[in-house]
mmCIF file of N, CA and C in Angstrom:
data_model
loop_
_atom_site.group_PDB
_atom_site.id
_atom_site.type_symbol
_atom_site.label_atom_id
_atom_site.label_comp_id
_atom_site.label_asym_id
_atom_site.label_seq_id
_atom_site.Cartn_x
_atom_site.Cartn_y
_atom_site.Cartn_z
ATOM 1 N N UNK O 1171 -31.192 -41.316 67.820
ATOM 2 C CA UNK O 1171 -32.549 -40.994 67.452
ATOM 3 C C UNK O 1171 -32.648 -40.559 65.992
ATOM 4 N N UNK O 1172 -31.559 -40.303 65.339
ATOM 5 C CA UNK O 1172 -31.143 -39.907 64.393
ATOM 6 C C UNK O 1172 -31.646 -40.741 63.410
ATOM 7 N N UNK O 1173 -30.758 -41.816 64.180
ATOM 8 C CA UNK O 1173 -30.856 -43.150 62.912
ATOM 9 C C UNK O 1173 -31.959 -43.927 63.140
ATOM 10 N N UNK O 1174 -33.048 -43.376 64.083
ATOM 11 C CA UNK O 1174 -34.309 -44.325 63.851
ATOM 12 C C UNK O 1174 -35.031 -43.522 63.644
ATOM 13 N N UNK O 1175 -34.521 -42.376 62.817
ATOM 14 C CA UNK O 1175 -36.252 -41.357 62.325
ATOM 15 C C UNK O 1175 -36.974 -41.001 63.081
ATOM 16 N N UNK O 1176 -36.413 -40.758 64.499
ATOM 17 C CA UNK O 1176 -37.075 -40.303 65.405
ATOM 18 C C UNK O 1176 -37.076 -38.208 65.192
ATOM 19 N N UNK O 1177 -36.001 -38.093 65.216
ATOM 20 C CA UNK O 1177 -35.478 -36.935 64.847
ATOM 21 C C UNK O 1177 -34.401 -36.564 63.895
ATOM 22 N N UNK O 1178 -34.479 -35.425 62.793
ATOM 23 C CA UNK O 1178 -33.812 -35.061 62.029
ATOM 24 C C UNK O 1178 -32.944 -33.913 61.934
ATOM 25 N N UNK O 1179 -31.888 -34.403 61.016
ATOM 26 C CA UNK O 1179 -30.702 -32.895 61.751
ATOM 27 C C UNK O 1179 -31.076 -32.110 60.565
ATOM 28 N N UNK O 1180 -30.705 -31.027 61.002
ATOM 29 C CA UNK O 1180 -31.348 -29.428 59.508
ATOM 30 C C UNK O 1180 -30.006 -28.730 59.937
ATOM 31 N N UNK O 1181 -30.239 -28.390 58.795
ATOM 32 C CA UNK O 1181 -29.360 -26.684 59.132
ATOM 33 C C UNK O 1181 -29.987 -25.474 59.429
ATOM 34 N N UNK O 1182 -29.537 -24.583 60.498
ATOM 35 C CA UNK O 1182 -30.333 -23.362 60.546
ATOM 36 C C UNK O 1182 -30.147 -22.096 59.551
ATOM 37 N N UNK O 1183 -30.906 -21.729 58.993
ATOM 38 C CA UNK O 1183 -31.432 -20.623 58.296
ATOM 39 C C UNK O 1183 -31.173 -19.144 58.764
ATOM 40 N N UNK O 1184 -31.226 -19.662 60.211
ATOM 41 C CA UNK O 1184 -31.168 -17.797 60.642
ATOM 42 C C UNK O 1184 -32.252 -17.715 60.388
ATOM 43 N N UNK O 1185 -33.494 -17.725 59.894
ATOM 44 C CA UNK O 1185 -34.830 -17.350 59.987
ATOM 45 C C UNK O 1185 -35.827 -18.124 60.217
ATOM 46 N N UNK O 1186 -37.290 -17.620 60.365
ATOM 47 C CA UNK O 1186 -38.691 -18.589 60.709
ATOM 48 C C UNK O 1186 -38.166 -18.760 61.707
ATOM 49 N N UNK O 1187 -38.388 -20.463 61.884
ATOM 50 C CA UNK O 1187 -38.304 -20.687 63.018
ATOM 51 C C UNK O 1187 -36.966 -21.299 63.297
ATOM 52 N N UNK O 1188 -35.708 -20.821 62.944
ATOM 53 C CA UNK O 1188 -34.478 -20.340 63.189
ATOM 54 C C UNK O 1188 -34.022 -19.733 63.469
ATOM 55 N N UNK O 1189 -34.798 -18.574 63.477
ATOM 56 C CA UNK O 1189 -34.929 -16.983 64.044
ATOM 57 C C UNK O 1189 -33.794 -17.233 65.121
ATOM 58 N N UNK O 1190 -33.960 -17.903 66.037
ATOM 59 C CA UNK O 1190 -32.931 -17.647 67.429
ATOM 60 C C UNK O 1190 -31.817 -18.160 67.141
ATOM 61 N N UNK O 1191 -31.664 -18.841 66.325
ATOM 62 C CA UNK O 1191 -30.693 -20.049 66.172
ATOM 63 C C UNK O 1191 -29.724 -19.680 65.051
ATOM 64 N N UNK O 1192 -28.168 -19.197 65.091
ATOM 65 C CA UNK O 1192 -27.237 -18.591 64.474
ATOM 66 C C UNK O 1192 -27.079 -19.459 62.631
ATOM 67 N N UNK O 1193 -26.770 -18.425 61.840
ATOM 68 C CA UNK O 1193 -27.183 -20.051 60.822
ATOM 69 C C UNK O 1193 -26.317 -20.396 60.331
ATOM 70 N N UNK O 1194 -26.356 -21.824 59.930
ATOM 71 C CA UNK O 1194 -25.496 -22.615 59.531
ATOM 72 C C UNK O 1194 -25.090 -23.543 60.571
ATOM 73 N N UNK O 1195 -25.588 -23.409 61.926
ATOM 74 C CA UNK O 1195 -25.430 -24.010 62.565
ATOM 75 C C UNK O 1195 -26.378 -25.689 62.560
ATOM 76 N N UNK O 1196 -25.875 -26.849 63.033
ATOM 77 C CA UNK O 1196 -26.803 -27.595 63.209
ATOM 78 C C UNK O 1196 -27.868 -27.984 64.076
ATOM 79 N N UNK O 1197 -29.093 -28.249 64.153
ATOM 80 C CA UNK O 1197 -29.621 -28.510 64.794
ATOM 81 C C UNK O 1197 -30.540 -29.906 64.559
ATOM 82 N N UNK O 1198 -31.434 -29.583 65.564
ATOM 83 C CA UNK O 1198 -32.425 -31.382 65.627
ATOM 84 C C UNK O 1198 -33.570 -30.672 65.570
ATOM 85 N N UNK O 1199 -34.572 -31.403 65.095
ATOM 86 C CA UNK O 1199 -36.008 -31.564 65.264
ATOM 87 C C UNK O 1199 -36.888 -33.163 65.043
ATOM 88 N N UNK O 1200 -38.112 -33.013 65.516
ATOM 89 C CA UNK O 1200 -38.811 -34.318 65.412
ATOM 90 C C UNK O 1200 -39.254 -34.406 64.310
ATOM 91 N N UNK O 1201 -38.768 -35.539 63.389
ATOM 92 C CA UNK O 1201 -38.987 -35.952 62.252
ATOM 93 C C UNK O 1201 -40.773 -35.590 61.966
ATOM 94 N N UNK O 1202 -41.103 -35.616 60.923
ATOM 95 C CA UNK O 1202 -42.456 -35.220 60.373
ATOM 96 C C UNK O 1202 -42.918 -36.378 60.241
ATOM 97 N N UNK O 1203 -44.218 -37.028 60.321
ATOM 98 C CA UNK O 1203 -44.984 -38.415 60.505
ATOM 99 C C UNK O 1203 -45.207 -37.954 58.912
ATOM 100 N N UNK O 1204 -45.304 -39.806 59.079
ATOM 101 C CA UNK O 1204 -45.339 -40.283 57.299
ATOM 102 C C UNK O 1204 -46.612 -39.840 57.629
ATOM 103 N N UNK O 1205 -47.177 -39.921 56.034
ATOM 104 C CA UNK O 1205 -48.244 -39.350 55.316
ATOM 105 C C UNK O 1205 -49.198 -40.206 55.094
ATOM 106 N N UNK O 1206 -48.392 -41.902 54.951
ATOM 107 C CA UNK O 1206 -48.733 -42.948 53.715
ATOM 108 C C UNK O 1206 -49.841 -43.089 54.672
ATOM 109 N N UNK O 1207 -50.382 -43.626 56.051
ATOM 110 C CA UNK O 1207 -51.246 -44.602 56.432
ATOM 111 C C UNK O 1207 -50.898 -45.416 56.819
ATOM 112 N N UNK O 1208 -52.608 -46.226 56.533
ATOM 113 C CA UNK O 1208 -52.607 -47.738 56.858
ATOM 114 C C UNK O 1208 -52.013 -48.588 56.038
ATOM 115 N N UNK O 1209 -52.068 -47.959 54.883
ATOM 116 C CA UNK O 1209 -51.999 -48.442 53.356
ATOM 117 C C UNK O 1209 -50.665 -48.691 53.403
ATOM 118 N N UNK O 1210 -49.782 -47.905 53.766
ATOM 119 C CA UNK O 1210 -47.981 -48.295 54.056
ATOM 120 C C UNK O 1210 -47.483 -48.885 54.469
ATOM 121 N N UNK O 1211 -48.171 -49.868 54.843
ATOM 122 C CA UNK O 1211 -47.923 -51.050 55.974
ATOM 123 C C UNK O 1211 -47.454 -51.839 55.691
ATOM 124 N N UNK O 1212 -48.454 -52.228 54.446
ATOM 125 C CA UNK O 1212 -48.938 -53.280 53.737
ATOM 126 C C UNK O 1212 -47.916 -54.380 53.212
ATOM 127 N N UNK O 1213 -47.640 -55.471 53.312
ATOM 128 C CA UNK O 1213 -46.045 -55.852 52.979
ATOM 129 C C UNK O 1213 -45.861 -55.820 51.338
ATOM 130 N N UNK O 1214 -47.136 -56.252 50.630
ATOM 131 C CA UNK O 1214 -46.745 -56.523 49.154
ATOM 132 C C UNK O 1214 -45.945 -55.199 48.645
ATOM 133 N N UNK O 1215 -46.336 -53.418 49.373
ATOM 134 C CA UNK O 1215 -45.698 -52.990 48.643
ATOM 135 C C UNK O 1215 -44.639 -52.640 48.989
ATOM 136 N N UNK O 1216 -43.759 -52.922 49.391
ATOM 137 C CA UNK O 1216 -42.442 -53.475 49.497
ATOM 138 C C UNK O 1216 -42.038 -54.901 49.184
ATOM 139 N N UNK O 1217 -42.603 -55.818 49.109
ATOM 140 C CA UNK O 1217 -42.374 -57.017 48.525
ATOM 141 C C UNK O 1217 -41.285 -57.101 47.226
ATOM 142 N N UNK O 1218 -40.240 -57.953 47.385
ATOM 143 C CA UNK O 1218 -38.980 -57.857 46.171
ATOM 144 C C UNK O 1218 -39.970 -58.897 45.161
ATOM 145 N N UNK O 1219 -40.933 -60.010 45.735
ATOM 146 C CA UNK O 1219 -41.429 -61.209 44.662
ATOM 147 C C UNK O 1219 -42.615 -60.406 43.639
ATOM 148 N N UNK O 1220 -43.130 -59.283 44.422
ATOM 149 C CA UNK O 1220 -44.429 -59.010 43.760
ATOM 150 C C UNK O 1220 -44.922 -58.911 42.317
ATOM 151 N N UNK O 1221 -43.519 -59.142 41.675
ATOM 152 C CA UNK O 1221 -43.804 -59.443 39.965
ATOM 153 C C UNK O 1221 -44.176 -61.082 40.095
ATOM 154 N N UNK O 1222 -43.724 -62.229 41.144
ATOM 155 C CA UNK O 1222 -44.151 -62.849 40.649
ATOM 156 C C UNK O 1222 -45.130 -63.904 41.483
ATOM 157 N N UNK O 1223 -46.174 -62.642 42.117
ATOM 158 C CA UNK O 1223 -47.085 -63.153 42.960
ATOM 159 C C UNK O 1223 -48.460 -62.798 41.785
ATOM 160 N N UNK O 1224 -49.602 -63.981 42.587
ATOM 161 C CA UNK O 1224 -50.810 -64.029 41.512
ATOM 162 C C UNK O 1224 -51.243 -64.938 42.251
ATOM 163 N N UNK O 1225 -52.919 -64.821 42.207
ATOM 164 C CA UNK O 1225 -54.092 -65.274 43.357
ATOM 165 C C UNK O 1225 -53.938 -66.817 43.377
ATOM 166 N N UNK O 1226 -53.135 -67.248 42.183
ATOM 167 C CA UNK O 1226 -53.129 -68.819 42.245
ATOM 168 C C UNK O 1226 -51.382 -69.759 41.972
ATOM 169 N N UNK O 1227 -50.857 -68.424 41.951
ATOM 170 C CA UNK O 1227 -49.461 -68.883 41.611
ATOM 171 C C UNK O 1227 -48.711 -69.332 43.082
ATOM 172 N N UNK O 1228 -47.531 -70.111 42.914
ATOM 173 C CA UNK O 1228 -46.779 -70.473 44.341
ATOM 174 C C UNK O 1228 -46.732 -69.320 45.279
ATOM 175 N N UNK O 1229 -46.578 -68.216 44.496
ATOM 176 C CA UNK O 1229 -46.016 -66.928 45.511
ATOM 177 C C UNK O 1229 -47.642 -66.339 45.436
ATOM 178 N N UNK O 1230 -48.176 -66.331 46.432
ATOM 179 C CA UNK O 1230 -49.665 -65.539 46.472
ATOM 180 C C UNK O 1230 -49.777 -65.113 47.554
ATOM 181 N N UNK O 1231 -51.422 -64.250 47.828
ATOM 182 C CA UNK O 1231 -51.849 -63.707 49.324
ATOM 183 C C UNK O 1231 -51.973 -64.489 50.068
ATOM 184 N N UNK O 1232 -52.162 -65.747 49.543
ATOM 185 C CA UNK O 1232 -52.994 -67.297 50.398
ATOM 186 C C UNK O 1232 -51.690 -67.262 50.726
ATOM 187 N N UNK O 1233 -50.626 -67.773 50.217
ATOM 188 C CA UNK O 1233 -49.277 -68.370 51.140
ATOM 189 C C UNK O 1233 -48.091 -67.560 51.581
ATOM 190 N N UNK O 1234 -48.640 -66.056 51.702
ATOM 191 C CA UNK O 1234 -47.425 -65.302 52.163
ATOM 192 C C UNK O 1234 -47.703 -65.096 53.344
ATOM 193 N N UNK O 1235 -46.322 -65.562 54.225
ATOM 194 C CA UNK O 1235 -46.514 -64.886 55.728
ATOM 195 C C UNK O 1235 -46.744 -64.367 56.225
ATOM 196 N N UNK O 1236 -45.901 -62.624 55.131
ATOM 197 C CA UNK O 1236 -46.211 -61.675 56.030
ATOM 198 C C UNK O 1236 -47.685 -61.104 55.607
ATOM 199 N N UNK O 1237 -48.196 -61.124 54.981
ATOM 200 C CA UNK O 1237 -49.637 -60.911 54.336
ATOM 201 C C UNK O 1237 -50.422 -61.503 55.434
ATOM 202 N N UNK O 1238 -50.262 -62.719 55.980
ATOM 203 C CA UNK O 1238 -51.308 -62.978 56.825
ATOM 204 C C UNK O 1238 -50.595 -62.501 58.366
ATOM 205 N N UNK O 1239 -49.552 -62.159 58.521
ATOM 206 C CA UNK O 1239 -49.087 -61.579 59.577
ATOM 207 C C UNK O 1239 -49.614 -60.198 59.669
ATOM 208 N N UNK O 1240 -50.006 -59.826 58.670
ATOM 209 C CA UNK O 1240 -50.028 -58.337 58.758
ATOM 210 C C UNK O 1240 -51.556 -58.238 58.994
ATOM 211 N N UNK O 1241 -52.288 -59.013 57.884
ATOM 212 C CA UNK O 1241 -53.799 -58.883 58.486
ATOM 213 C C UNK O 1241 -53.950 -59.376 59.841
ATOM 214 N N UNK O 1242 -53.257 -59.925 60.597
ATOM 215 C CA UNK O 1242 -53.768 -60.317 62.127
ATOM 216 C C UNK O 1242 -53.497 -59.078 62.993
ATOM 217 N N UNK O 1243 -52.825 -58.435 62.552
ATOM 218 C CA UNK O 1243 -52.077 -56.670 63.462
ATOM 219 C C UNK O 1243 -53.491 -55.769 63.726
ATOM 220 N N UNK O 1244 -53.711 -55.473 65.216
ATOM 221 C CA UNK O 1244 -54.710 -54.982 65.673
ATOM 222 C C UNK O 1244 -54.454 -53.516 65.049
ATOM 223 N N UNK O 1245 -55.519 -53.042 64.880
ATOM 224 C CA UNK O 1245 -55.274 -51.205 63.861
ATOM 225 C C UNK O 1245 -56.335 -51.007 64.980
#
């Protein structure tokens, strides 16, 4: 769960909400939800081509997959 960002390992503090928990010891908690949105979704921004995409060039919105894969995704 670790490795799918489900949950994250911390170290305990001995305090807050470590209080019970001896410190230095390890523990788990549920990862914190991204922040980004809808907007994070989005493939261009992660896209490696996006320097060399443009509304009329080979690499564009019209002919990228995941661009139109992504606008079909029910929100």
């Amino acid at each position: 769960m670790v490795l799918d960002k489900v949950l994250e390992e911390v170290k305990s503090t001995g305090e807050g909400e470590f209080s019970a928990i001896r410190s230095g010891r390890v523990c788990y908690r549920v990862a914190a939800a991204s922040q980004g949105g809808m907007m994070e979704g989005i493939p261009c921004g992660v896209c490696p081509r996006i320097d060399e995409c443009s509304p009329d060039g080979v690499i564009s919105p019209n002919t990228c997959v995941y661009y139109k894969k992504w606008l079909q995704m029910d929100f």
